[in-house]
Amino acid sequence: MVTRGILIGRFQPPHKGHIEVSKQILREVDELIVGVGSAQESHTLENPFTAGERILMISKGLAEAGIDLSRVHIIPIPDVKNHAIWVSHVVSLSPPFSAVYSGNPLVKRLFKEAGFKVKAPPMFKRKEYWGAEIRDRMIKGKNWEQLVPKTVLEVMKEIKAAERLKDLSKTDYLLS
Ligand code: ATP
Ligand code: MG
């Protein structure tokens, strides 16, 4: 029987920590499902990139790391704003899975309560390989390029990611 594990995150943007943890998970299960959370969001400081952009970056980053993409399924997961039904929402959108990998306490709790096997994968260089840190550095014009895989950086250049973040940092108040 094929075993599948799911890793859920917002991937704003995908970074080298996500790639390391994906490799780790693929040592334990046959196939990895990457759930792209808050999929309906884009163009905000917390969620600058669209689900499509994130999916593109994740698949390129995983392929660059030598991961066979036939073992990977990347799915968008929009928010439901109701924690009690969130797990069934994820299950309704995802290929079947038996293991859940997350460092997020709420995600862990919700899946455990629903009877899933939940594992907390190790964190890699968390002070640097951290979405919020990367977004902050992009806004401030500090070095961030080395924190994402080369192919992810190429997509980010293509979509003018740093320019978008800087503009959002000036104009986000219009939306809040
Ligand atoms: P943000 O600051 O935007 O929340 P993040 O770096 O925490 O970004 P997420 O998209 O929230 O990224 O990450 C989803 C999952 O990826 C986390 O629950 C965690 O399991 C894993 N992850 C994130 N960063 C790392 C890392 N440096 N090493 C290993 N796993 C990581
Ligand atoms: Mg996070």
mmCIF file of N, CA and C in Angstrom, residues 36-128:
data_model
loop_
_atom_site.group_PDB
_atom_site.id
_atom_site.type_symbol
_atom_site.label_atom_id
_atom_site.label_comp_id
_atom_site.label_asym_id
_atom_site.label_seq_id
_atom_site.Cartn_x
_atom_site.Cartn_y
_atom_site.Cartn_z
ATOM 1 N N VAL A 36 -1.058 23.871 0.313
ATOM 2 C CA VAL A 36 -0.759 25.304 0.298
ATOM 3 C C VAL A 36 -1.919 26.046 0.971
ATOM 4 N N GLY A 37 -1.697 26.415 2.225
ATOM 5 C CA GLY A 37 -2.760 27.008 3.034
ATOM 6 C C GLY A 37 -3.022 28.470 2.704
ATOM 7 N N SER A 38 -4.150 28.995 3.198
ATOM 8 C CA SER A 38 -4.589 30.375 2.896
ATOM 9 C C SER A 38 -4.463 30.622 1.393
ATOM 10 N N ALA A 39 -4.963 29.644 0.619
ATOM 11 C CA ALA A 39 -4.764 29.664 -0.838
ATOM 12 C C ALA A 39 -5.481 30.830 -1.517
ATOM 13 N N GLN A 40 -6.538 31.318 -0.885
ATOM 14 C CA GLN A 40 -7.297 32.431 -1.513
ATOM 15 C C GLN A 40 -6.587 33.774 -1.333
ATOM 16 N N GLU A 41 -5.568 33.791 -0.483
ATOM 17 C CA GLU A 41 -4.904 35.066 -0.151
ATOM 18 C C GLU A 41 -3.758 35.379 -1.105
ATOM 19 N N SER A 42 -3.562 36.642 -1.367
ATOM 20 C CA SER A 42 -2.361 37.123 -2.071
ATOM 21 C C SER A 42 -2.277 38.641 -1.894
ATOM 22 N N HIS A 43 -1.127 39.182 -2.267
ATOM 23 C CA HIS A 43 -0.949 40.638 -2.261
ATOM 24 C C HIS A 43 -1.242 41.298 -0.913
ATOM 25 N N THR A 44 -0.886 40.593 0.184
ATOM 26 C CA THR A 44 -0.870 41.237 1.502
ATOM 27 C C THR A 44 0.527 40.996 2.080
ATOM 28 N N LEU A 45 0.858 41.715 3.147
ATOM 29 C CA LEU A 45 2.195 41.556 3.733
ATOM 30 C C LEU A 45 2.418 40.152 4.272
ATOM 31 N N GLU A 46 1.384 39.535 4.848
ATOM 32 C CA GLU A 46 1.480 38.180 5.388
ATOM 33 C C GLU A 46 1.446 37.133 4.286
ATOM 34 N N ASN A 47 0.685 37.418 3.251
ATOM 35 C CA ASN A 47 0.493 36.466 2.137
ATOM 36 C C ASN A 47 0.695 37.156 0.799
ATOM 37 N N PRO A 48 1.943 37.460 0.475
ATOM 38 C CA PRO A 48 2.179 38.238 -0.754
ATOM 39 C C PRO A 48 1.937 37.481 -2.058
ATOM 40 N N PHE A 49 2.085 36.157 -2.049
ATOM 41 C CA PHE A 49 2.072 35.410 -3.316
ATOM 42 C C PHE A 49 0.795 34.599 -3.494
ATOM 43 N N THR A 50 0.364 34.487 -4.747
ATOM 44 C CA THR A 50 -0.860 33.727 -5.048
ATOM 45 C C THR A 50 -0.580 32.233 -4.869
ATOM 46 N N ALA A 51 -1.654 31.458 -4.770
ATOM 47 C CA ALA A 51 -1.499 30.005 -4.644
ATOM 48 C C ALA A 51 -0.747 29.453 -5.858
ATOM 49 N N GLY A 52 -1.070 29.965 -7.045
ATOM 50 C CA GLY A 52 -0.408 29.479 -8.261
ATOM 51 C C GLY A 52 1.085 29.769 -8.252
ATOM 52 N N GLU A 53 1.449 30.967 -7.805
ATOM 53 C CA GLU A 53 2.872 31.314 -7.714
ATOM 54 C C GLU A 53 3.579 30.402 -6.707
ATOM 55 N N ARG A 54 2.914 30.159 -5.577
ATOM 56 C CA ARG A 54 3.524 29.317 -4.542
ATOM 57 C C ARG A 54 3.691 27.879 -5.022
ATOM 58 N N ILE A 55 2.684 27.374 -5.732
ATOM 59 C CA ILE A 55 2.759 26.000 -6.262
ATOM 60 C C ILE A 55 3.924 25.887 -7.249
ATOM 61 N N LEU A 56 4.065 26.888 -8.115
ATOM 62 C CA LEU A 56 5.168 26.909 -9.085
ATOM 63 C C LEU A 56 6.518 26.894 -8.355
ATOM 64 N N MET A 57 6.650 27.746 -7.338
ATOM 65 C CA MET A 57 7.922 27.832 -6.601
ATOM 66 C C MET A 57 8.216 26.522 -5.869
ATOM 67 N N ILE A 58 7.202 25.924 -5.254
ATOM 68 C CA ILE A 58 7.409 24.676 -4.502
ATOM 69 C C ILE A 58 7.856 23.562 -5.445
ATOM 70 N N SER A 59 7.180 23.412 -6.582
ATOM 71 C CA SER A 59 7.541 22.303 -7.471
ATOM 72 C C SER A 59 8.947 22.489 -8.021
ATOM 73 N N LYS A 60 9.312 23.718 -8.374
ATOM 74 C CA LYS A 60 10.680 23.952 -8.872
ATOM 75 C C LYS A 60 11.721 23.693 -7.779
ATOM 76 N N GLY A 61 11.434 24.159 -6.578
ATOM 77 C CA GLY A 61 12.378 23.974 -5.464
ATOM 78 C C GLY A 61 12.581 22.510 -5.120
ATOM 79 N N LEU A 62 11.510 21.735 -5.157
ATOM 80 C CA LEU A 62 11.629 20.297 -4.842
ATOM 81 C C LEU A 62 12.385 19.569 -5.955
ATOM 82 N N ALA A 63 12.089 19.927 -7.205
ATOM 83 C CA ALA A 63 12.783 19.279 -8.332
ATOM 84 C C ALA A 63 14.276 19.602 -8.289
ATOM 85 N N GLU A 64 14.607 20.840 -7.957
ATOM 86 C CA GLU A 64 16.020 21.255 -7.860
ATOM 87 C C GLU A 64 16.763 20.411 -6.818
ATOM 88 N N ALA A 65 16.043 20.007 -5.770
ATOM 89 C CA ALA A 65 16.662 19.200 -4.704
ATOM 90 C C ALA A 65 16.739 17.724 -5.084
ATOM 91 N N GLY A 66 16.341 17.411 -6.314
ATOM 92 C CA GLY A 66 16.452 16.023 -6.779
ATOM 93 C C GLY A 66 15.271 15.149 -6.395
ATOM 94 N N ILE A 67 14.204 15.777 -5.924
ATOM 95 C CA ILE A 67 13.013 15.006 -5.527
ATOM 96 C C ILE A 67 12.201 14.666 -6.777
ATOM 97 N N ASP A 68 11.812 13.398 -6.865
ATOM 98 C CA ASP A 68 11.016 12.914 -7.990
ATOM 99 C C ASP A 68 9.584 13.449 -7.832
ATOM 100 N N LEU A 69 9.183 14.343 -8.746
ATOM 101 C CA LEU A 69 7.887 15.016 -8.575
ATOM 102 C C LEU A 69 6.697 14.066 -8.746
ATOM 103 N N SER A 70 6.940 12.852 -9.274
ATOM 104 C CA SER A 70 5.822 11.897 -9.340
ATOM 105 C C SER A 70 5.464 11.391 -7.941
ATOM 106 N N ARG A 71 6.333 11.689 -6.968
ATOM 107 C CA ARG A 71 6.031 11.321 -5.567
ATOM 108 C C ARG A 71 5.418 12.481 -4.790
ATOM 109 N N VAL A 72 5.144 13.597 -5.478
ATOM 110 C CA VAL A 72 4.677 14.799 -4.780
ATOM 111 C C VAL A 72 3.354 15.291 -5.368
ATOM 112 N N HIS A 73 2.438 15.692 -4.498
ATOM 113 C CA HIS A 73 1.162 16.276 -4.919
ATOM 114 C C HIS A 73 1.032 17.624 -4.216
ATOM 115 N N ILE A 74 0.848 18.678 -4.982
ATOM 116 C CA ILE A 74 0.745 20.011 -4.373
ATOM 117 C C ILE A 74 -0.684 20.518 -4.581
ATOM 118 N N ILE A 75 -1.368 20.809 -3.471
ATOM 119 C CA ILE A 75 -2.784 21.206 -3.576
ATOM 120 C C ILE A 75 -3.038 22.533 -2.846
ATOM 121 N N PRO A 76 -3.900 23.363 -3.416
ATOM 122 C CA PRO A 76 -4.278 24.596 -2.714
ATOM 123 C C PRO A 76 -5.360 24.315 -1.669
ATOM 124 N N ILE A 77 -5.224 24.937 -0.501
ATOM 125 C CA ILE A 77 -6.231 24.792 0.560
ATOM 126 C C ILE A 77 -6.675 26.189 1.014
ATOM 127 N N PRO A 78 -7.846 26.643 0.564
ATOM 128 C CA PRO A 78 -8.344 27.943 1.043
ATOM 129 C C PRO A 78 -8.740 27.849 2.517
ATOM 130 N N ASP A 79 -8.738 28.974 3.213
ATOM 131 C CA ASP A 79 -9.167 29.002 4.622
ATOM 132 C C ASP A 79 -10.673 28.750 4.723
ATOM 133 N N VAL A 80 -11.089 28.154 5.856
ATOM 134 C CA VAL A 80 -12.540 28.029 6.100
ATOM 135 C C VAL A 80 -13.015 28.848 7.294
ATOM 136 N N LYS A 81 -12.080 29.448 8.044
ATOM 137 C CA LYS A 81 -12.461 30.291 9.185
ATOM 138 C C LYS A 81 -13.305 29.539 10.209
ATOM 139 N N ASN A 82 -13.089 28.237 10.315
ATOM 140 C CA ASN A 82 -13.807 27.441 11.315
ATOM 141 C C ASN A 82 -12.916 26.264 11.677
ATOM 142 N N HIS A 83 -12.204 26.382 12.796
ATOM 143 C CA HIS A 83 -11.210 25.365 13.135
ATOM 144 C C HIS A 83 -11.823 23.984 13.309
ATOM 145 N N ALA A 84 -13.068 23.926 13.812
ATOM 146 C CA ALA A 84 -13.696 22.631 14.104
ATOM 147 C C ALA A 84 -13.935 21.799 12.840
ATOM 148 N N ILE A 85 -14.095 22.455 11.696
ATOM 149 C CA ILE A 85 -14.334 21.682 10.465
ATOM 150 C C ILE A 85 -13.143 21.710 9.512
ATOM 151 N N TRP A 86 -12.039 22.297 9.960
ATOM 152 C CA TRP A 86 -10.896 22.484 9.060
ATOM 153 C C TRP A 86 -10.306 21.157 8.586
ATOM 154 N N VAL A 87 -10.178 20.168 9.490
ATOM 155 C CA VAL A 87 -9.582 18.888 9.089
ATOM 156 C C VAL A 87 -10.424 18.221 7.999
ATOM 157 N N SER A 88 -11.756 18.200 8.168
ATOM 158 C CA SER A 88 -12.575 17.565 7.120
ATOM 159 C C SER A 88 -12.501 18.348 5.813
ATOM 160 N N HIS A 89 -12.318 19.651 5.895
ATOM 161 C CA HIS A 89 -12.111 20.488 4.701
ATOM 162 C C HIS A 89 -10.825 20.047 3.984
ATOM 163 N N VAL A 90 -9.735 19.884 4.743
ATOM 164 C CA VAL A 90 -8.458 19.451 4.143
ATOM 165 C C VAL A 90 -8.627 18.066 3.518
ATOM 166 N N VAL A 91 -9.255 17.160 4.257
ATOM 167 C CA VAL A 91 -9.451 15.786 3.751
ATOM 168 C C VAL A 91 -10.267 15.814 2.454
ATOM 169 N N SER A 92 -11.247 16.709 2.385
ATOM 170 C CA SER A 92 -12.115 16.775 1.200
ATOM 171 C C SER A 92 -11.364 17.239 -0.045
ATOM 172 N N LEU A 93 -10.223 17.934 0.145
ATOM 173 C CA LEU A 93 -9.478 18.489 -0.990
ATOM 174 C C LEU A 93 -8.252 17.671 -1.379
ATOM 175 N N SER A 94 -7.787 16.837 -0.452
ATOM 176 C CA SER A 94 -6.467 16.212 -0.613
ATOM 177 C C SER A 94 -6.544 14.777 -1.117
ATOM 178 N N PRO A 95 -5.478 14.317 -1.809
ATOM 179 C CA PRO A 95 -5.331 12.868 -1.992
ATOM 180 C C PRO A 95 -5.294 12.228 -0.595
ATOM 181 N N PRO A 96 -5.692 10.950 -0.474
ATOM 182 C CA PRO A 96 -5.706 10.325 0.845
ATOM 183 C C PRO A 96 -4.315 10.318 1.496
ATOM 184 N N PHE A 97 -4.290 10.487 2.827
ATOM 185 C CA PHE A 97 -3.025 10.475 3.566
ATOM 186 C C PHE A 97 -3.245 9.849 4.932
ATOM 187 N N SER A 98 -2.136 9.326 5.502
ATOM 188 C CA SER A 98 -2.238 8.710 6.832
ATOM 189 C C SER A 98 -1.436 9.476 7.873
ATOM 190 N N ALA A 99 -0.412 10.206 7.450
ATOM 191 C CA ALA A 99 0.425 10.920 8.424
ATOM 192 C C ALA A 99 0.398 12.422 8.140
ATOM 193 N N VAL A 100 0.444 13.193 9.218
ATOM 194 C CA VAL A 100 0.440 14.649 9.119
ATOM 195 C C VAL A 100 1.736 15.163 9.739
ATOM 196 N N TYR A 101 2.440 16.032 9.017
ATOM 197 C CA TYR A 101 3.699 16.595 9.515
ATOM 198 C C TYR A 101 3.496 18.084 9.726
ATOM 199 N N SER A 102 3.637 18.526 10.971
ATOM 200 C CA SER A 102 3.490 19.951 11.235
ATOM 201 C C SER A 102 4.171 20.342 12.534
ATOM 202 N N GLY A 103 4.679 21.554 12.553
ATOM 203 C CA GLY A 103 5.237 22.116 13.773
ATOM 204 C C GLY A 103 4.228 23.043 14.428
ATOM 205 N N ASN A 104 3.092 23.249 13.789
ATOM 206 C CA ASN A 104 2.097 24.208 14.268
ATOM 207 C C ASN A 104 1.182 23.562 15.314
ATOM 208 N N PRO A 105 1.175 24.082 16.559
ATOM 209 C CA PRO A 105 0.407 23.443 17.639
ATOM 210 C C PRO A 105 -1.090 23.281 17.324
ATOM 211 N N LEU A 106 -1.693 24.275 16.693
ATOM 212 C CA LEU A 106 -3.133 24.169 16.387
ATOM 213 C C LEU A 106 -3.382 23.088 15.330
ATOM 214 N N VAL A 107 -2.552 23.067 14.289
ATOM 215 C CA VAL A 107 -2.687 22.045 13.237
ATOM 216 C C VAL A 107 -2.536 20.652 13.859
ATOM 217 N N LYS A 108 -1.534 20.523 14.743
ATOM 218 C CA LYS A 108 -1.297 19.227 15.394
ATOM 219 C C LYS A 108 -2.514 18.801 16.211
ATOM 220 N N ARG A 109 -3.027 19.728 17.004
ATOM 221 C CA ARG A 109 -4.185 19.432 17.847
ATOM 222 C C ARG A 109 -5.404 19.010 17.023
ATOM 223 N N LEU A 110 -5.698 19.773 15.971
ATOM 224 C CA LEU A 110 -6.904 19.484 15.178
ATOM 225 C C LEU A 110 -6.811 18.110 14.516
ATOM 226 N N PHE A 111 -5.635 17.774 13.964
ATOM 227 C CA PHE A 111 -5.497 16.465 13.307
ATOM 228 C C PHE A 111 -5.487 15.325 14.331
ATOM 229 N N LYS A 112 -4.858 15.566 15.492
ATOM 230 C CA LYS A 112 -4.854 14.527 16.534
ATOM 231 C C LYS A 112 -6.271 14.232 16.990
ATOM 232 N N GLU A 113 -7.047 15.268 17.213
ATOM 233 C CA GLU A 113 -8.437 15.085 17.657
ATOM 234 C C GLU A 113 -9.249 14.320 16.616
ATOM 235 N N ALA A 114 -8.862 14.451 15.342
ATOM 236 C CA ALA A 114 -9.576 13.743 14.278
ATOM 237 C C ALA A 114 -9.026 12.326 14.080
ATOM 238 N N GLY A 115 -8.044 11.925 14.897
ATOM 239 C CA GLY A 115 -7.549 10.543 14.866
ATOM 240 C C GLY A 115 -6.375 10.283 13.934
ATOM 241 N N PHE A 116 -5.732 11.343 13.436
ATOM 242 C CA PHE A 116 -4.584 11.166 12.539
ATOM 243 C C PHE A 116 -3.277 11.018 13.324
ATOM 244 N N LYS A 117 -2.336 10.318 12.674
ATOM 245 C CA LYS A 117 -0.981 10.241 13.219
ATOM 246 C C LYS A 117 -0.278 11.564 12.888
ATOM 247 N N VAL A 118 0.200 12.259 13.920
ATOM 248 C CA VAL A 118 0.824 13.573 13.704
ATOM 249 C C VAL A 118 2.279 13.539 14.143
ATOM 250 N N LYS A 119 3.158 14.027 13.278
ATOM 251 C CA LYS A 119 4.579 14.054 13.622
ATOM 252 C C LYS A 119 5.098 15.473 13.514
ATOM 253 N N ALA A 120 5.965 15.856 14.454
ATOM 254 C CA ALA A 120 6.597 17.178 14.385
ATOM 255 C C ALA A 120 7.970 16.994 13.756
ATOM 256 N N PRO A 121 8.162 17.422 12.517
ATOM 257 C CA PRO A 121 9.467 17.239 11.873
ATOM 258 C C PRO A 121 10.489 18.198 12.469
ATOM 259 N N PRO A 122 11.772 17.848 12.395
ATOM 260 C CA PRO A 122 12.789 18.758 12.934
ATOM 261 C C PRO A 122 12.839 20.061 12.145
ATOM 262 N N MET A 123 13.198 21.127 12.827
ATOM 263 C CA MET A 123 13.353 22.430 12.174
ATOM 264 C C MET A 123 14.805 22.581 11.717
ATOM 265 N N PHE A 124 14.986 23.146 10.529
ATOM 266 C CA PHE A 124 16.328 23.389 10.001
ATOM 267 C C PHE A 124 16.599 24.888 10.020
ATOM 268 N N LYS A 125 17.694 25.279 10.685
ATOM 269 C CA LYS A 125 18.119 26.694 10.725
ATOM 270 C C LYS A 125 16.931 27.648 10.805
ATOM 271 N N ARG A 126 16.093 27.433 11.812
ATOM 272 C CA ARG A 126 14.816 28.137 11.873
ATOM 273 C C ARG A 126 14.948 29.663 11.946
ATOM 274 N N LYS A 127 16.080 30.168 12.511
ATOM 275 C CA LYS A 127 16.217 31.626 12.616
ATOM 276 C C LYS A 127 16.310 32.292 11.247
ATOM 277 N N GLU A 128 16.792 31.519 10.266
ATOM 278 C CA GLU A 128 16.935 32.066 8.913
ATOM 279 C C GLU A 128 15.906 31.495 7.954
#
